[in-house]
Amino acid sequence: MPAHSLFLLFLLLSATHPCPLILTEAAGGRWQLLQKSIGITAMHMQLLNNDRVVIYDRTDFGRSNLSLPEGKCRHDPNELVLKTDCTAHSAEYDVLNNTFRPLMVLTDVWCSSGAVMSNGSLIQTGGFNDGDRRIRVFTPCSDCDWVEVGDGLIARRWYATNHILPDGSQIIIGGRKQFNYEFYPKNGAPNLYNLPFLVQTNDPGIENNLYPFVFLHIDGNLFIFANNRAILFDYKGGKVVKTYPTIPGGDPRSYPSTGSAVLLPLKNLQGTELEAEVLVCGGAPKGSYIQATKGDFVKALDTCGRIKITDSNPQWAMESMPYARVMGDMILLPNGNVLIINGAGAGSAGWELGRNPALNPVIYRPDGKAGSRFESQNPTTIPRMYHSTAILLRDGRVLVGGSNPHVDYNFTTPLFPTELRLEAFSPPYLDTENNNLRPKIVSPSSKATIGYAKKLVVRFQVGGTLAEKLVSVTMVSPSFTTHSFSMNHRLLFLGNEKVTNAGTATYDIQVTTPPSKNLAPSGYYLLFVVHQDIPSEGIWVQIR
């Protein structure tokens, strides 16, 4: 499109849209400013099955820019800053209507963790100060608010990681000065279990093993990565099943060195020999945190390590990213690619310890040829530094928020001030030139219930010519994202057993649902039809 046409389109959109689009070249994705301010900073985010996103920051930084409704105030004698606070520190963002409303948390949720249970409710655990042993529940409904259960945790959980398990419970692992794990709901005495691996990966005075990367392995055990190495852990028996090699170079990848990680898409689910791979990208070289506190901002790591965790003798394969990145988020896209977004090119996690904002997202194509899997995307104009977040939405966009919450929500003094804007990144598959190839799901209807190891027929429409061999169905579990890690995030390719014509531009694709809860714990997933790498809008399905 000629430059003058782009300018005219921008003027038109600015006049008709309250939050004008930031137009960028179609080939590299595009950015959209959704809200100039949601009143709080998006330190933690979770998409729920009503297409609303629960967001929260922390309570001990003073008044936010979002008032609680109907004159409500939070009265907390243990609070460190304001004993009485009439502003919100949590919000619910309505994706479909681009609106938001304040929510009320009762204790400090700073640097907490969480997971969505099989019934769709978000269980949020821990935090800081009087919130560090709390459990809070948020149920998706039109006017629900946080319900605080109380001190339901045995240990103080601050910078911990949660994961849903095959039996529907969740495990809560680690946290500051916590070298152990526990479960929710409780499973009987002793209720608290030691994890020596967290002691072994703890760098004295720095840690570098907080918010460990945890993934449910296809055999039901847990892959746990902390600092620069990983184990396969039998959480039921409390035993290390396998010790993986140290990532080449030996640099830490966990908070505060803060790289990110994903479990790459699971495929061939009905096969006899399933494979699973983990990708760990970015972070900060050893010593970067201490150096940053002294004003020396070391260049971040520009490497990714990829390891097949199902191999009998697994080894890391290293790749180089287009940009060095610390505090980046990694998001699984519906077509199986990985989006790497947010963060900085130098320094470390922590307030004002990052430099050189990483404005350009990168798409990683796991099935591409080694050495050519990365593709740089168009940049945002908003630095997303410490405490930024990103999550996948049902329409295929990625919601991006947060960055550098400061005391009193400081917008002027810091180099990177408190950031309250919310934006969306649209990957290239959402370009209008792909409209004819983009599938539209006709059935089943959203919120359908599916079982395990069952035949499933998905009806969809495509306006252009269908390439039958290039159609597949994927299932994605929405993530709880904070501190550059998307907890519980996994994607499964259900494949393509056969495609049949069902009418004008309408087709049926038959697949088989996942065979076990080790592959897909029960709960709500986003289901997509993908045609030539272009995903449909997703529908919600509940597998049980």
PDB file of N, CA, C and O in Angstrom, residues 24 28-31 321-323 325 329 333 338-343 357-364 374-382 390 398 400 423-428:
ATOM      1  N   THR A  24       1.534  -0.791  11.240  1.00  0.00           N
ATOM      2  CA  THR A  24       2.866  -1.236  10.879  1.00  0.00           C
ATOM      3  C   THR A  24       2.758  -2.088   9.627  1.00  0.00           C
ATOM      4  O   THR A  24       1.670  -2.433   9.189  1.00  0.00           O
ATOM      5  N   GLY A  28       5.109  -8.012   9.242  1.00  0.00           N
ATOM      6  CA  GLY A  28       5.691  -8.225  10.558  1.00  0.00           C
ATOM      7  C   GLY A  28       4.727  -8.068  11.695  1.00  0.00           C
ATOM      8  O   GLY A  28       5.126  -7.747  12.811  1.00  0.00           O
ATOM      9  N   GLY A  29       3.440  -8.265  11.449  1.00  0.00           N
ATOM     10  CA  GLY A  29       2.457  -8.104  12.508  1.00  0.00           C
ATOM     11  C   GLY A  29       2.132  -6.639  12.748  1.00  0.00           C
ATOM     12  O   GLY A  29       2.763  -5.733  12.205  1.00  0.00           O
ATOM     13  N   ARG A  30       1.127  -6.379  13.579  1.00  0.00           N
ATOM     14  CA  ARG A  30       0.745  -4.995  13.849  1.00  0.00           C
ATOM     15  C   ARG A  30       0.324  -4.858  15.308  1.00  0.00           C
ATOM     16  O   ARG A  30      -0.065  -5.820  15.971  1.00  0.00           O
ATOM     17  N   TRP A  31       0.395  -3.639  15.770  1.00  0.00           N
ATOM     18  CA  TRP A  31       0.108  -3.304  17.162  1.00  0.00           C
ATOM     19  C   TRP A  31      -1.145  -2.440  17.248  1.00  0.00           C
ATOM     20  O   TRP A  31      -1.414  -1.632  16.374  1.00  0.00           O
ATOM     21  N   MET A 321      19.145 -16.060  18.818  1.00  0.00           N
ATOM     22  CA  MET A 321      18.023 -15.183  18.495  1.00  0.00           C
ATOM     23  C   MET A 321      18.525 -13.947  17.749  1.00  0.00           C
ATOM     24  O   MET A 321      19.701 -13.599  17.838  1.00  0.00           O
ATOM     25  N   PRO A 322      17.630 -13.255  17.047  1.00  0.00           N
ATOM     26  CA  PRO A 322      18.039 -12.010  16.383  1.00  0.00           C
ATOM     27  C   PRO A 322      18.447 -10.917  17.366  1.00  0.00           C
ATOM     28  O   PRO A 322      19.223 -10.027  17.010  1.00  0.00           O
ATOM     29  N   TYR A 323      17.901 -10.971  18.601  1.00  0.00           N
ATOM     30  CA  TYR A 323      18.178  -9.949  19.599  1.00  0.00           C
ATOM     31  C   TYR A 323      18.476 -10.611  20.941  1.00  0.00           C
ATOM     32  O   TYR A 323      17.872 -11.630  21.286  1.00  0.00           O
ATOM     33  N   ARG A 325      17.917 -10.802  24.863  1.00  0.00           N
ATOM     34  CA  ARG A 325      16.669 -10.477  25.559  1.00  0.00           C
ATOM     35  C   ARG A 325      16.658 -11.057  26.966  1.00  0.00           C
ATOM     36  O   ARG A 325      16.897 -12.250  27.156  1.00  0.00           O
ATOM     37  N   ASP A 329       8.792 -12.564  27.332  1.00  0.00           N
ATOM     38  CA  ASP A 329       7.712 -13.548  27.487  1.00  0.00           C
ATOM     39  C   ASP A 329       7.669 -14.437  26.257  1.00  0.00           C
ATOM     40  O   ASP A 329       7.861 -13.971  25.126  1.00  0.00           O
ATOM     41  N   LEU A 333       1.576 -19.719  19.987  1.00  0.00           N
ATOM     42  CA  LEU A 333       0.530 -19.254  19.084  1.00  0.00           C
ATOM     43  C   LEU A 333      -0.291 -20.445  18.599  1.00  0.00           C
ATOM     44  O   LEU A 333       0.185 -21.582  18.610  1.00  0.00           O
ATOM     45  N   VAL A 338       6.068 -19.973  18.216  1.00  0.00           N
ATOM     46  CA  VAL A 338       6.312 -19.365  19.522  1.00  0.00           C
ATOM     47  C   VAL A 338       6.589 -17.884  19.333  1.00  0.00           C
ATOM     48  O   VAL A 338       7.447 -17.506  18.514  1.00  0.00           O
ATOM     49  N   LEU A 339       5.879 -17.044  20.071  1.00  0.00           N
ATOM     50  CA  LEU A 339       6.122 -15.607  20.056  1.00  0.00           C
ATOM     51  C   LEU A 339       6.993 -15.249  21.252  1.00  0.00           C
ATOM     52  O   LEU A 339       6.692 -15.624  22.382  1.00  0.00           O
ATOM     53  N   ILE A 340       8.090 -14.527  20.978  1.00  0.00           N
ATOM     54  CA  ILE A 340       8.968 -14.022  22.036  1.00  0.00           C
ATOM     55  C   ILE A 340       8.813 -12.512  22.036  1.00  0.00           C
ATOM     56  O   ILE A 340       9.053 -11.845  21.021  1.00  0.00           O
ATOM     57  N   ILE A 341       8.407 -11.952  23.174  1.00  0.00           N
ATOM     58  CA  ILE A 341       7.948 -10.561  23.209  1.00  0.00           C
ATOM     59  C   ILE A 341       8.302  -9.940  24.562  1.00  0.00           C
ATOM     60  O   ILE A 341       8.528 -10.651  25.535  1.00  0.00           O
ATOM     61  N   ASN A 342       8.398  -8.618  24.604  1.00  0.00           N
ATOM     62  CA  ASN A 342       8.707  -7.854  25.820  1.00  0.00           C
ATOM     63  C   ASN A 342      10.175  -7.997  26.213  1.00  0.00           C
ATOM     64  O   ASN A 342      10.933  -8.751  25.621  1.00  0.00           O
ATOM     65  N   GLY A 343      10.564  -7.260  27.263  1.00  0.00           N
ATOM     66  CA  GLY A 343      11.878  -7.413  27.844  1.00  0.00           C
ATOM     67  C   GLY A 343      12.883  -6.355  27.424  1.00  0.00           C
ATOM     68  O   GLY A 343      12.545  -5.309  26.864  1.00  0.00           O
ATOM     69  N   PRO A 357      15.317  -1.403  25.790  1.00  0.00           N
ATOM     70  CA  PRO A 357      14.057  -2.132  25.614  1.00  0.00           C
ATOM     71  C   PRO A 357      14.039  -2.958  24.336  1.00  0.00           C
ATOM     72  O   PRO A 357      14.466  -2.497  23.274  1.00  0.00           O
ATOM     73  N   ALA A 358      13.578  -4.198  24.457  1.00  0.00           N
ATOM     74  CA  ALA A 358      13.448  -5.088  23.299  1.00  0.00           C
ATOM     75  C   ALA A 358      12.074  -4.848  22.684  1.00  0.00           C
ATOM     76  O   ALA A 358      11.088  -5.482  23.065  1.00  0.00           O
ATOM     77  N   LEU A 359      11.986  -3.939  21.744  1.00  0.00           N
ATOM     78  CA  LEU A 359      10.705  -3.501  21.197  1.00  0.00           C
ATOM     79  C   LEU A 359      10.181  -4.425  20.105  1.00  0.00           C
ATOM     80  O   LEU A 359       8.983  -4.457  19.844  1.00  0.00           O
ATOM     81  N   ASN A 360      11.068  -5.166  19.457  1.00  0.00           N
ATOM     82  CA  ASN A 360      10.660  -6.043  18.352  1.00  0.00           C
ATOM     83  C   ASN A 360      10.341  -7.451  18.852  1.00  0.00           C
ATOM     84  O   ASN A 360      11.226  -8.133  19.368  1.00  0.00           O
ATOM     85  N   PRO A 361       9.109  -7.911  18.697  1.00  0.00           N
ATOM     86  CA  PRO A 361       8.834  -9.326  18.966  1.00  0.00           C
ATOM     87  C   PRO A 361       9.554 -10.199  17.931  1.00  0.00           C
ATOM     88  O   PRO A 361       9.965  -9.722  16.872  1.00  0.00           O
ATOM     89  N   VAL A 362       9.662 -11.465  18.259  1.00  0.00           N
ATOM     90  CA  VAL A 362      10.258 -12.444  17.360  1.00  0.00           C
ATOM     91  C   VAL A 362       9.352 -13.667  17.311  1.00  0.00           C
ATOM     92  O   VAL A 362       8.830 -14.082  18.355  1.00  0.00           O
ATOM     93  N   ILE A 363       9.131 -14.207  16.141  1.00  0.00           N
ATOM     94  CA  ILE A 363       8.397 -15.476  16.004  1.00  0.00           C
ATOM     95  C   ILE A 363       9.402 -16.588  15.744  1.00  0.00           C
ATOM     96  O   ILE A 363      10.271 -16.463  14.875  1.00  0.00           O
ATOM     97  N   TYR A 364       9.283 -17.673  16.518  1.00  0.00           N
ATOM     98  CA  TYR A 364      10.134 -18.847  16.384  1.00  0.00           C
ATOM     99  C   TYR A 364       9.296 -19.972  15.807  1.00  0.00           C
ATOM    100  O   TYR A 364       8.225 -20.289  16.326  1.00  0.00           O
ATOM    101  N   PHE A 374      13.878 -18.087  13.282  1.00  0.00           N
ATOM    102  CA  PHE A 374      13.430 -16.836  13.887  1.00  0.00           C
ATOM    103  C   PHE A 374      13.025 -15.824  12.823  1.00  0.00           C
ATOM    104  O   PHE A 374      13.670 -15.700  11.789  1.00  0.00           O
ATOM    105  N   GLU A 375      11.965 -15.073  13.133  1.00  0.00           N
ATOM    106  CA  GLU A 375      11.517 -14.010  12.226  1.00  0.00           C
ATOM    107  C   GLU A 375      11.167 -12.784  13.059  1.00  0.00           C
ATOM    108  O   GLU A 375      10.260 -12.824  13.893  1.00  0.00           O
ATOM    109  N   SER A 376      11.887 -11.700  12.835  1.00  0.00           N
ATOM    110  CA  SER A 376      11.652 -10.463  13.575  1.00  0.00           C
ATOM    111  C   SER A 376      10.329  -9.830  13.151  1.00  0.00           C
ATOM    112  O   SER A 376       9.933  -9.915  11.981  1.00  0.00           O
ATOM    113  N   GLN A 377       9.658  -9.191  14.106  1.00  0.00           N
ATOM    114  CA  GLN A 377       8.358  -8.566  13.860  1.00  0.00           C
ATOM    115  C   GLN A 377       8.444  -7.057  14.062  1.00  0.00           C
ATOM    116  O   GLN A 377       9.426  -6.538  14.596  1.00  0.00           O
ATOM    117  N   ASN A 378       7.406  -6.367  13.663  1.00  0.00           N
ATOM    118  CA  ASN A 378       7.368  -4.918  13.814  1.00  0.00           C
ATOM    119  C   ASN A 378       7.377  -4.521  15.285  1.00  0.00           C
ATOM    120  O   ASN A 378       6.772  -5.196  16.117  1.00  0.00           O
ATOM    121  N   PRO A 379       8.039  -3.406  15.614  1.00  0.00           N
ATOM    122  CA  PRO A 379       8.207  -3.022  17.019  1.00  0.00           C
ATOM    123  C   PRO A 379       6.998  -2.297  17.598  1.00  0.00           C
ATOM    124  O   PRO A 379       6.230  -1.655  16.884  1.00  0.00           O
ATOM    125  N   THR A 380       6.867  -2.400  18.901  1.00  0.00           N
ATOM    126  CA  THR A 380       5.952  -1.540  19.645  1.00  0.00           C
ATOM    127  C   THR A 380       6.656  -0.221  19.931  1.00  0.00           C
ATOM    128  O   THR A 380       7.876  -0.093  19.703  1.00  0.00           O
ATOM    129  N   THR A 381       5.916   0.739  20.399  1.00  0.00           N
ATOM    130  CA  THR A 381       6.513   2.013  20.824  1.00  0.00           C
ATOM    131  C   THR A 381       6.594   2.105  22.342  1.00  0.00           C
ATOM    132  O   THR A 381       7.085   3.097  22.871  1.00  0.00           O
ATOM    133  N   ILE A 382       6.099   1.064  23.036  1.00  0.00           N
ATOM    134  CA  ILE A 382       6.029   1.094  24.501  1.00  0.00           C
ATOM    135  C   ILE A 382       7.049   0.122  25.082  1.00  0.00           C
ATOM    136  O   ILE A 382       6.924  -1.090  24.871  1.00  0.00           O
ATOM    137  N   ALA A 390       2.269 -10.953  28.881  1.00  0.00           N
ATOM    138  CA  ALA A 390       1.657 -11.178  27.563  1.00  0.00           C
ATOM    139  C   ALA A 390       0.910 -12.502  27.609  1.00  0.00           C
ATOM    140  O   ALA A 390       1.414 -13.478  28.173  1.00  0.00           O
ATOM    141  N   VAL A 398      -2.330 -11.285  20.815  1.00  0.00           N
ATOM    142  CA  VAL A 398      -1.622 -11.431  22.081  1.00  0.00           C
ATOM    143  C   VAL A 398      -1.789 -10.137  22.870  1.00  0.00           C
ATOM    144  O   VAL A 398      -1.447  -9.046  22.387  1.00  0.00           O
ATOM    145  N   VAL A 400      -0.872  -7.542  25.681  1.00  0.00           N
ATOM    146  CA  VAL A 400       0.402  -7.136  26.277  1.00  0.00           C
ATOM    147  C   VAL A 400       0.157  -5.985  27.253  1.00  0.00           C
ATOM    148  O   VAL A 400      -0.543  -5.020  26.934  1.00  0.00           O
ATOM    149  N   GLU A 423      -2.099  -3.060  25.311  1.00  0.00           N
ATOM    150  CA  GLU A 423      -2.086  -3.117  23.847  1.00  0.00           C
ATOM    151  C   GLU A 423      -2.182  -4.563  23.387  1.00  0.00           C
ATOM    152  O   GLU A 423      -2.091  -5.499  24.191  1.00  0.00           O
ATOM    153  N   ALA A 424      -2.396  -4.737  22.095  1.00  0.00           N
ATOM    154  CA  ALA A 424      -2.479  -6.072  21.514  1.00  0.00           C
ATOM    155  C   ALA A 424      -1.539  -6.151  20.327  1.00  0.00           C
ATOM    156  O   ALA A 424      -1.442  -5.210  19.528  1.00  0.00           O
ATOM    157  N   PHE A 425      -0.869  -7.299  20.222  1.00  0.00           N
ATOM    158  CA  PHE A 425      -0.057  -7.575  19.047  1.00  0.00           C
ATOM    159  C   PHE A 425      -0.774  -8.615  18.188  1.00  0.00           C
ATOM    160  O   PHE A 425      -1.179  -9.669  18.684  1.00  0.00           O
ATOM    161  N   SER A 426      -0.947  -8.297  16.912  1.00  0.00           N
ATOM    162  CA  SER A 426      -1.574  -9.219  15.961  1.00  0.00           C
ATOM    163  C   SER A 426      -0.494  -9.846  15.099  1.00  0.00           C
ATOM    164  O   SER A 426       0.129  -9.153  14.287  1.00  0.00           O
ATOM    165  N   PRO A 427      -0.235 -11.147  15.254  1.00  0.00           N
ATOM    166  CA  PRO A 427       0.766 -11.806  14.414  1.00  0.00           C
ATOM    167  C   PRO A 427       0.377 -11.741  12.933  1.00  0.00           C
ATOM    168  O   PRO A 427      -0.790 -11.460  12.597  1.00  0.00           O
ATOM    169  N   PRO A 428       1.314 -12.006  12.037  1.00  0.00           N
ATOM    170  CA  PRO A 428       1.039 -11.880  10.601  1.00  0.00           C
ATOM    171  C   PRO A 428      -0.128 -12.720  10.116  1.00  0.00           C
ATOM    172  O   PRO A 428      -0.749 -12.377   9.102  1.00  0.00           O
TER     173      PRO A 428
END
